PDB file of C-alpha atoms in Angstrom:
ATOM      1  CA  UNK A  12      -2.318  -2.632  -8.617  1.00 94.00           C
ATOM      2  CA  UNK A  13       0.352  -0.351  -7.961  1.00 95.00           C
ATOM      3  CA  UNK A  14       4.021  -1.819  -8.429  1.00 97.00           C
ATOM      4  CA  UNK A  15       7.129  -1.115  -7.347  1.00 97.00           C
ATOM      5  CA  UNK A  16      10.274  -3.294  -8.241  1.00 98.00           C
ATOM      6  CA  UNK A  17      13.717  -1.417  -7.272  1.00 97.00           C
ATOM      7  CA  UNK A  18      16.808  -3.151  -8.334  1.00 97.00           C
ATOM      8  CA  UNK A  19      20.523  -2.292  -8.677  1.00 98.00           C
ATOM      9  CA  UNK A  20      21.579  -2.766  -5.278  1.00 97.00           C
ATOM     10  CA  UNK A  21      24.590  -4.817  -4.148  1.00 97.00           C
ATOM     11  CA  UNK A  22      28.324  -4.860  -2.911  1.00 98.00           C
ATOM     12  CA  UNK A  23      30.566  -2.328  -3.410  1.00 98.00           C
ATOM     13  CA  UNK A  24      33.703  -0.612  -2.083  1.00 98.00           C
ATOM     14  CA  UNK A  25      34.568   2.399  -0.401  1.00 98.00           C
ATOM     15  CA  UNK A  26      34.136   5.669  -2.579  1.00 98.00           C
ATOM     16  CA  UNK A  27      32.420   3.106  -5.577  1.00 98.00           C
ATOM     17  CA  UNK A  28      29.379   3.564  -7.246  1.00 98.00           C
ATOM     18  CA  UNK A  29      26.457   2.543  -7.999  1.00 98.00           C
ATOM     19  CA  UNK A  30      22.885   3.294 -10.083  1.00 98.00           C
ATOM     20  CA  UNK A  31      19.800   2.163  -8.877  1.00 98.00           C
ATOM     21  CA  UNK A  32      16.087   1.977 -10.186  1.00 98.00           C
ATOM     22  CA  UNK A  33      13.052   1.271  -9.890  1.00 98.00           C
ATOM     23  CA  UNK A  34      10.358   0.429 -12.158  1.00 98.00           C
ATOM     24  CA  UNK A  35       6.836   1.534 -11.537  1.00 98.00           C
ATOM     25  CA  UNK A  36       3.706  -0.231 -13.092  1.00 97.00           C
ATOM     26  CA  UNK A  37      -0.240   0.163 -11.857  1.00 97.00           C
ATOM     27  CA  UNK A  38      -0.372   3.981 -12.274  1.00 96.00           C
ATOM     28  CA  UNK A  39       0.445   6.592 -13.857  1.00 97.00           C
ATOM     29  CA  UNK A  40       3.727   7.413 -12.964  1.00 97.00           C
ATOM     30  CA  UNK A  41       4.162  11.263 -14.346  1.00 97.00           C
ATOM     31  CA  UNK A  42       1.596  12.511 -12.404  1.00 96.00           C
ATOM     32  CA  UNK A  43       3.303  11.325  -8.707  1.00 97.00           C
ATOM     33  CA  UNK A  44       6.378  12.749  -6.585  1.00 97.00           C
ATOM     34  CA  UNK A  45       8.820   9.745  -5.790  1.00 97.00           C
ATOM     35  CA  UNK A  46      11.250   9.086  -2.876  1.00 98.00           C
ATOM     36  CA  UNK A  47      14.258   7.257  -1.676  1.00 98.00           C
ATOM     37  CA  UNK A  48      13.663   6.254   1.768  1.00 98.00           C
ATOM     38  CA  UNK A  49      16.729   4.179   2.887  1.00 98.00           C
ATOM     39  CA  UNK A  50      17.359   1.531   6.360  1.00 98.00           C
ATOM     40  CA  UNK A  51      19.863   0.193   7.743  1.00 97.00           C
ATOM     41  CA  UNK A  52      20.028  -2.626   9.612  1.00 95.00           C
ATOM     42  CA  UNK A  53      18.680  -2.463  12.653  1.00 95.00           C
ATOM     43  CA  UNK A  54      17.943   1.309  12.502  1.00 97.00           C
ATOM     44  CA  UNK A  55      15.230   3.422  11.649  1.00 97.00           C
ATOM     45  CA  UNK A  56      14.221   4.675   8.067  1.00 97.00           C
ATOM     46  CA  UNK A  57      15.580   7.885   6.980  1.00 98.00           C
ATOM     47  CA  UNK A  58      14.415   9.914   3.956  1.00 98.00           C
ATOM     48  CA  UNK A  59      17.219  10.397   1.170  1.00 98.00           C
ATOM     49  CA  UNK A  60      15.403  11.900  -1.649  1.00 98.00           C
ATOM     50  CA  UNK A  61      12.608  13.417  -3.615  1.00 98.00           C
ATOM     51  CA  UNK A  62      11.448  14.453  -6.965  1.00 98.00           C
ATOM     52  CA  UNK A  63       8.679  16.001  -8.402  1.00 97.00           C
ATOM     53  CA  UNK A  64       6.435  15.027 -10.929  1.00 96.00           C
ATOM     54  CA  UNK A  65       7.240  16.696 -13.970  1.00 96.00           C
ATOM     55  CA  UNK A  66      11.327  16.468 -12.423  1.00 96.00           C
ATOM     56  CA  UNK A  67      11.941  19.906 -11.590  1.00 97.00           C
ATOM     57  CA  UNK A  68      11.966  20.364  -8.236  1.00 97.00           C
ATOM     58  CA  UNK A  69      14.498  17.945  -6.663  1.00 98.00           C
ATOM     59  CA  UNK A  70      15.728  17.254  -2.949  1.00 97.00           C
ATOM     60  CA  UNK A  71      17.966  15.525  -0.886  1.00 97.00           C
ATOM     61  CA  UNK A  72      18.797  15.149   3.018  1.00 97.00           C
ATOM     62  CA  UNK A  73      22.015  16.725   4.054  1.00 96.00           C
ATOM     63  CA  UNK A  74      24.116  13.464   4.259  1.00 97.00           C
ATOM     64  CA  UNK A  75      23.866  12.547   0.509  1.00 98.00           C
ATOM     65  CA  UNK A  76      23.831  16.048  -0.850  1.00 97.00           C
ATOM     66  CA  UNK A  77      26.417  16.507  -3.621  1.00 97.00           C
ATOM     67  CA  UNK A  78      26.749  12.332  -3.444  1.00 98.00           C
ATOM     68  CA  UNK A  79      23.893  11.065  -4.787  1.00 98.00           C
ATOM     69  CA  UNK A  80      21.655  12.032  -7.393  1.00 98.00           C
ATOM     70  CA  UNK A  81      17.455  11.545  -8.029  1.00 98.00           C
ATOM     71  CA  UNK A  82      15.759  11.022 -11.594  1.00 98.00           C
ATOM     72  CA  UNK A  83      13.257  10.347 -13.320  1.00 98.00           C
ATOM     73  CA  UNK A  84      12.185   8.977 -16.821  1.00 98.00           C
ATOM     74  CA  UNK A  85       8.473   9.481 -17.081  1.00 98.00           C
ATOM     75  CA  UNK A  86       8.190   8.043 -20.583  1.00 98.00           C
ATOM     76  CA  UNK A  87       9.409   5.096 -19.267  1.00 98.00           C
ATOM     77  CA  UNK A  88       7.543   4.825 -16.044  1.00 98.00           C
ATOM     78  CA  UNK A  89      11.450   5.014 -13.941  1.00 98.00           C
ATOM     79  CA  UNK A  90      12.985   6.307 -11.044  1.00 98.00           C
ATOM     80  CA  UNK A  91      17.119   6.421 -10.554  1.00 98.00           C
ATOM     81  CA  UNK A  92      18.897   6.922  -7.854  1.00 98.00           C
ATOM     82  CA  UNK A  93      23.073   7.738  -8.837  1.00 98.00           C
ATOM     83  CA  UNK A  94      24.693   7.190  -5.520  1.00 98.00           C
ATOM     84  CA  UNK A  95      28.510   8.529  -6.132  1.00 98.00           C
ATOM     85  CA  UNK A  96      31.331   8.704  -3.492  1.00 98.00           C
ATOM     86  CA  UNK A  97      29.747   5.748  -1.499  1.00 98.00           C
ATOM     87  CA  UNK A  98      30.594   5.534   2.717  1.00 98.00           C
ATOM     88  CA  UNK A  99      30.376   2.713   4.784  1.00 98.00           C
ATOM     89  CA  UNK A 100      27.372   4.390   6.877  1.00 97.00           C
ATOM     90  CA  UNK A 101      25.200   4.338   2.948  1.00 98.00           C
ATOM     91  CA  UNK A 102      24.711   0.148   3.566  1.00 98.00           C
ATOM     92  CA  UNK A 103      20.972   0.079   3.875  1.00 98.00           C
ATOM     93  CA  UNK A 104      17.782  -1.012   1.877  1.00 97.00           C
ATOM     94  CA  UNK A 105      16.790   1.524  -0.348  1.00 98.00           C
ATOM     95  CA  UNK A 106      12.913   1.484  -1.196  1.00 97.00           C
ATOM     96  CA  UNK A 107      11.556   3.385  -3.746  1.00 97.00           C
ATOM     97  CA  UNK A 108       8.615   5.214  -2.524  1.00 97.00           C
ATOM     98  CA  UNK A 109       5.212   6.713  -4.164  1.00 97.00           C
ATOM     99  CA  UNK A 110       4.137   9.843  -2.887  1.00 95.00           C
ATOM    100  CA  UNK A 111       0.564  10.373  -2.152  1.00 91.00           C
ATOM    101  CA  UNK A 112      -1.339  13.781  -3.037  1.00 89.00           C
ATOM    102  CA  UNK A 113      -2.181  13.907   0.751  1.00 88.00           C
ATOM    103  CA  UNK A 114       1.796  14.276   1.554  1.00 89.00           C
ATOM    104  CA  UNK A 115       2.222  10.697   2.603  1.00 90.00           C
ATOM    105  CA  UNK A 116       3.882   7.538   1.342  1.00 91.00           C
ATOM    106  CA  UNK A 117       1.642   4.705   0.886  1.00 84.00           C
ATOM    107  CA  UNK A 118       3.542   2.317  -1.671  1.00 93.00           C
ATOM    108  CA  UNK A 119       6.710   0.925  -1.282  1.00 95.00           C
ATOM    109  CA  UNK A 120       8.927  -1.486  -3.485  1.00 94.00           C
ATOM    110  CA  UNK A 121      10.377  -4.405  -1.686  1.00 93.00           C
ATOM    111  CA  UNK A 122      13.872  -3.126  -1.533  1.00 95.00           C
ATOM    112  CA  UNK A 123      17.124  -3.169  -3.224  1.00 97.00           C
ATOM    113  CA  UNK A 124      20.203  -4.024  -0.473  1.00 97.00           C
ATOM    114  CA  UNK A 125      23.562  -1.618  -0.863  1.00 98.00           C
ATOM    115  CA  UNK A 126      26.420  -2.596   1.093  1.00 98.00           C
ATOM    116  CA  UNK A 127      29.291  -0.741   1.032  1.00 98.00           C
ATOM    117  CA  UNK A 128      32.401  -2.735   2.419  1.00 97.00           C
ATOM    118  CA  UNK A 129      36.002  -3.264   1.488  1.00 95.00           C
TER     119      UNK A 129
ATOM    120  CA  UNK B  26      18.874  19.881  10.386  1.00 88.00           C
ATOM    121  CA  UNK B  27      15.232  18.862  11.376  1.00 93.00           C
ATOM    122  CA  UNK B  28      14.330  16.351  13.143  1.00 96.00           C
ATOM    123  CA  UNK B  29      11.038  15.002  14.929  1.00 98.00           C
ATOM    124  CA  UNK B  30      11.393  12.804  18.226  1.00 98.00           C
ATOM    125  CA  UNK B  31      10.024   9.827  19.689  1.00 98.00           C
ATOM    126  CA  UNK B  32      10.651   7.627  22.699  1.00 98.00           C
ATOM    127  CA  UNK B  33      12.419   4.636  21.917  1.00 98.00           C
ATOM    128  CA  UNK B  34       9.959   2.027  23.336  1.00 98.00           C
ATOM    129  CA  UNK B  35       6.322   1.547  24.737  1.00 98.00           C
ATOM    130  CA  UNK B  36       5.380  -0.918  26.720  1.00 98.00           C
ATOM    131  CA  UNK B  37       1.578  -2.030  27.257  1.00 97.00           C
ATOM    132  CA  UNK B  38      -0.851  -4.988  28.689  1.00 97.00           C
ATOM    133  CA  UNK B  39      -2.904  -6.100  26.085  1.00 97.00           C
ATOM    134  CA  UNK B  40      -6.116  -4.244  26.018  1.00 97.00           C
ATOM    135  CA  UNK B  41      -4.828  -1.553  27.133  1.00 97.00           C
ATOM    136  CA  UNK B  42      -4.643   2.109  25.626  1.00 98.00           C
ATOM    137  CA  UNK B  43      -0.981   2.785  23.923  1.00 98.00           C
ATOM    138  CA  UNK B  44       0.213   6.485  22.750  1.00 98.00           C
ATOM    139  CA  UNK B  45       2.891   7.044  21.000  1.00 98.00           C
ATOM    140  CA  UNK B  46       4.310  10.736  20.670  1.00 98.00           C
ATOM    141  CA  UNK B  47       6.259  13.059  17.963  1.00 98.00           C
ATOM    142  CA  UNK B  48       7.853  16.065  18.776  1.00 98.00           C
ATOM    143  CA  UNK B  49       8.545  18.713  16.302  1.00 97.00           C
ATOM    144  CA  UNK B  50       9.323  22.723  15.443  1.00 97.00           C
ATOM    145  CA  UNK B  51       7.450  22.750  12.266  1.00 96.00           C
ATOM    146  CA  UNK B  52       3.966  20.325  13.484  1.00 97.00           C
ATOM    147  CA  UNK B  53       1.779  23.355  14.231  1.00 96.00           C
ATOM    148  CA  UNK B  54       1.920  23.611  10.348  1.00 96.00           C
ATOM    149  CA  UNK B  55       2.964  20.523   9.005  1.00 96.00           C
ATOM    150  CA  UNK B  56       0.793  17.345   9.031  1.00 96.00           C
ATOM    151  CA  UNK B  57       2.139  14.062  10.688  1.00 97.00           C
ATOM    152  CA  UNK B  58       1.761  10.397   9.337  1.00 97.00           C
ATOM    153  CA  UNK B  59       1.857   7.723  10.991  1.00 98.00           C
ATOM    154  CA  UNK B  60       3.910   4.132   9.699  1.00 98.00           C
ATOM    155  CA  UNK B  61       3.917   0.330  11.661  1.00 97.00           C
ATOM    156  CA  UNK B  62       6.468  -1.574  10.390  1.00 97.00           C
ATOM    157  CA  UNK B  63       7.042  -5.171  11.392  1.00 96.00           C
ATOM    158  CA  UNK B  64      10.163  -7.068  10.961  1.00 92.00           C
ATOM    159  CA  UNK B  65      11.232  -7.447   7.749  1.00 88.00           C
ATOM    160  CA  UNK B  66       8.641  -5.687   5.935  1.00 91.00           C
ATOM    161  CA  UNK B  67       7.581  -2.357   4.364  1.00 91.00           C
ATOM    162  CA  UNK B  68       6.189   0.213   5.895  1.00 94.00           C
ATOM    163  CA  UNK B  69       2.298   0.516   6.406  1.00 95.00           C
ATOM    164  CA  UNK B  70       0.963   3.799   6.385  1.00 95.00           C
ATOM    165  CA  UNK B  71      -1.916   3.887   9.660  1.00 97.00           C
ATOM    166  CA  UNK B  72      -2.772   7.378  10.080  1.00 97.00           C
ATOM    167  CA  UNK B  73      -2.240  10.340   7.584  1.00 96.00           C
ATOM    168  CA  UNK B  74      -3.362  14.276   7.901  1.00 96.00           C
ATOM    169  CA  UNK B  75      -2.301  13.757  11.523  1.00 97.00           C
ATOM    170  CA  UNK B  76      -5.668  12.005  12.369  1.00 98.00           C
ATOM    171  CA  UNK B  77      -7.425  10.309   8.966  1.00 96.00           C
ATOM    172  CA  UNK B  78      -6.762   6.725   8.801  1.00 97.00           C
ATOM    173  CA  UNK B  79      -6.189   4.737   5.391  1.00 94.00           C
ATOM    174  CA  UNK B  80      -8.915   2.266   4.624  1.00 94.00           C
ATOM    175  CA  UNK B  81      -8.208  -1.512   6.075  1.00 95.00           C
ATOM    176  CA  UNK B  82      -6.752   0.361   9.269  1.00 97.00           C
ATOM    177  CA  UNK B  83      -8.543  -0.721  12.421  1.00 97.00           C
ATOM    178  CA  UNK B  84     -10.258   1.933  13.881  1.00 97.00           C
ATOM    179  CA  UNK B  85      -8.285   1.544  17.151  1.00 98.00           C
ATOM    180  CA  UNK B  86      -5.749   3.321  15.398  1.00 98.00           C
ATOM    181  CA  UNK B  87      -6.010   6.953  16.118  1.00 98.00           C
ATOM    182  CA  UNK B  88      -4.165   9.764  16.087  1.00 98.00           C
ATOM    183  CA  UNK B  89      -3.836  13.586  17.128  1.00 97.00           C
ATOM    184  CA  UNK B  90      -2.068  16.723  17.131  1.00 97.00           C
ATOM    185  CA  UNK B  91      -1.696  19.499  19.334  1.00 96.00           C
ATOM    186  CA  UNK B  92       0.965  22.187  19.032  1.00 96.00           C
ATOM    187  CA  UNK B  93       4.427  20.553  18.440  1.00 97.00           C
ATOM    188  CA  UNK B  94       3.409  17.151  19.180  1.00 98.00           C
ATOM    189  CA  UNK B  95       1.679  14.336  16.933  1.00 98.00           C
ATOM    190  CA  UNK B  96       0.419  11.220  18.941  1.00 98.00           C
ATOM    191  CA  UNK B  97      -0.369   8.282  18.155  1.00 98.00           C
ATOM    192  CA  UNK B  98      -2.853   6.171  20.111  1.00 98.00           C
ATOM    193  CA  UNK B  99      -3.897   2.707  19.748  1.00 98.00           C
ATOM    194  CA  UNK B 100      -6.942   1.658  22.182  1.00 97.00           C
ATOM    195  CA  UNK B 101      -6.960  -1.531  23.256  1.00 96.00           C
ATOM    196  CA  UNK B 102      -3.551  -3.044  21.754  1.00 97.00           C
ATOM    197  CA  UNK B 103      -3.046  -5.903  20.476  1.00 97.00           C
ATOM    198  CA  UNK B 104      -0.097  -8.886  20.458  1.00 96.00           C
ATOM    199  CA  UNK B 105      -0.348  -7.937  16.585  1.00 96.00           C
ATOM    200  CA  UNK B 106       0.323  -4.474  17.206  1.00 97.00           C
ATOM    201  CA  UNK B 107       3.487  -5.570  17.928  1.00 97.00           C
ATOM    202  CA  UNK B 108       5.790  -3.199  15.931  1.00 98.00           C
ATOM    203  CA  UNK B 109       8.256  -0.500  15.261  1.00 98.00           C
ATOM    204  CA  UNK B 110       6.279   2.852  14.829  1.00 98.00           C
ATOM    205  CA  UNK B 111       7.686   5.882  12.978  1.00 98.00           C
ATOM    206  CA  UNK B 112       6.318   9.575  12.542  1.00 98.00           C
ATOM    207  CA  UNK B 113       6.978  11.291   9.399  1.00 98.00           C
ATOM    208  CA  UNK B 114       7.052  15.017   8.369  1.00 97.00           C
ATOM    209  CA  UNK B 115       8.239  17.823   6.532  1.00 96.00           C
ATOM    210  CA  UNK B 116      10.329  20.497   7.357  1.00 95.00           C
ATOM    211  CA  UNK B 117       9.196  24.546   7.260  1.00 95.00           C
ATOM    212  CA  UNK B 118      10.279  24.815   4.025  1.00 94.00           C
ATOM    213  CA  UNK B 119       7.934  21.822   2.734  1.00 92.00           C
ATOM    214  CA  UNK B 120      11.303  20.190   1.098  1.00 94.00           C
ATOM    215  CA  UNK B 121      12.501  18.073   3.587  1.00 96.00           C
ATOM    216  CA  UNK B 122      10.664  14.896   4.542  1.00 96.00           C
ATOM    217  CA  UNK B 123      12.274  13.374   7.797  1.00 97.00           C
ATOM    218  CA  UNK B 124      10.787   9.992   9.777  1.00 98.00           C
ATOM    219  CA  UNK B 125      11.327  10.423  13.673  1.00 98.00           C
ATOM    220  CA  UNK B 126      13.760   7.196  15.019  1.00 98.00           C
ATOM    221  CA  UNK B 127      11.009   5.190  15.323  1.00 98.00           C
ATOM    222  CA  UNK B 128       9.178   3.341  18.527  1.00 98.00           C
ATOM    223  CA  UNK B 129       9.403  -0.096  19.348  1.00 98.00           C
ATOM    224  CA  UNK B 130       5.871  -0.912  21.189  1.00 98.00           C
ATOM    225  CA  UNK B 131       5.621  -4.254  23.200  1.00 97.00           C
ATOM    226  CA  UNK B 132       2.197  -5.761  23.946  1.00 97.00           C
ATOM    227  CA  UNK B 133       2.849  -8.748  26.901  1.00 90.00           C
TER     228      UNK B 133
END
């Protein structure tokens, strides 16, 4: 069964920082793209990042570009997410996301809640 | 930068036939997928490769793509269906993904 337990979330100010991951179990992790797909509440999801497989082909959307930053550690089964220079409009859940070879995203963690707030 | 667009809401009987649409630049060559998400819970993936649906997904699920539109149509809704819909995409390039702002479809 494919897992997917994000944590790392929680409060933090204006312009903080914070790390989050996400810990994959069920399959084998080096051999699938990951995302960050991110909601806020009440709103719509919104893609933030991807990654390849192997780590070497990286992207983000333009609002977190130069902000945030995507990983990976293959050996041990991980996905980061370095979100620098946090903004108010960053509070969301941010799921961790397993891309499919078909192009879609059919598993999702449960979330990890970021709220940035003074 | 890119973005694909859907109507905010949809409103059906149940029974009836509900379609959900996606506008986008880059769908003549770029697959759409489909997502139902219910309130407070993960996404479920119910169409992928514009039209092939996951296994466990009723078969009134459907969907269809024609130029720069993706739709989504669900014959003969039901209360279950209840749900926020999203379409999802790439850009040109490939790079991007992007989700469309999601539909909010009402079965009463």
């Amino acid at each position: 069964e494919v897992q997917l337990v994000e944590s790392g979330g929680g409060l933090v100010q204006p312009g903080g920082s914070l790390r989050l991951s996400c810990a994959a179990s069920g399959f084998t992790f080096s051999s699938y793209e990951m995302n960050w797909v991110r909601q806020a509440p009440g709103k719509g999801l919104e893609w933030v990042s991807y990654i390849s497989s192997s780590g070497s082909a990286i992207y983000y959307t333009d609002s977190v570009m130069g902000r945030f930053t995507i990983s990976r550690d293959n050996a041990k089964n991980s996905l980061f997410l370095q979100m620098n220079s946090l903004r108010a409009e960053d509070t969301a859940i941010y799921y961790c996301a397993r891309e499919n070879p078909t192009g879609d995203i059919q598993d999702w963690g449960q979330g990890t809640l970021v709220t940035v707030s003074s | 930068s890119y973005e694909l667009t859907q109507p905010p809401s949809v409103s059906v009987s149940p029974g009836q036939t509900a379609r959900i649409t996606c506008s986008g630049d880059a769908l003549p060559k770029k697959y759409a997928y489909w997502y139902q998400q219910k309130s407070g819970q993960a996404p479920v993936l119910v169409i992928y490769e514009d039209s092939e649906r996951p296994s466990g997904i009723p078969e009134r699920f459907s969907g269809s793509s024609s130029g720069t539109m993706a739709t989504l149509t669900i014959s003969g809704a039901q209360v279950e269906d209840e749900a926020d819909y999203y379409c999802y995409s790439k850009d040109s390039s490939g790079h991007h993904r992007v989700f469309g702002g999601g539909t909010k479809l009402t079965v009463l």
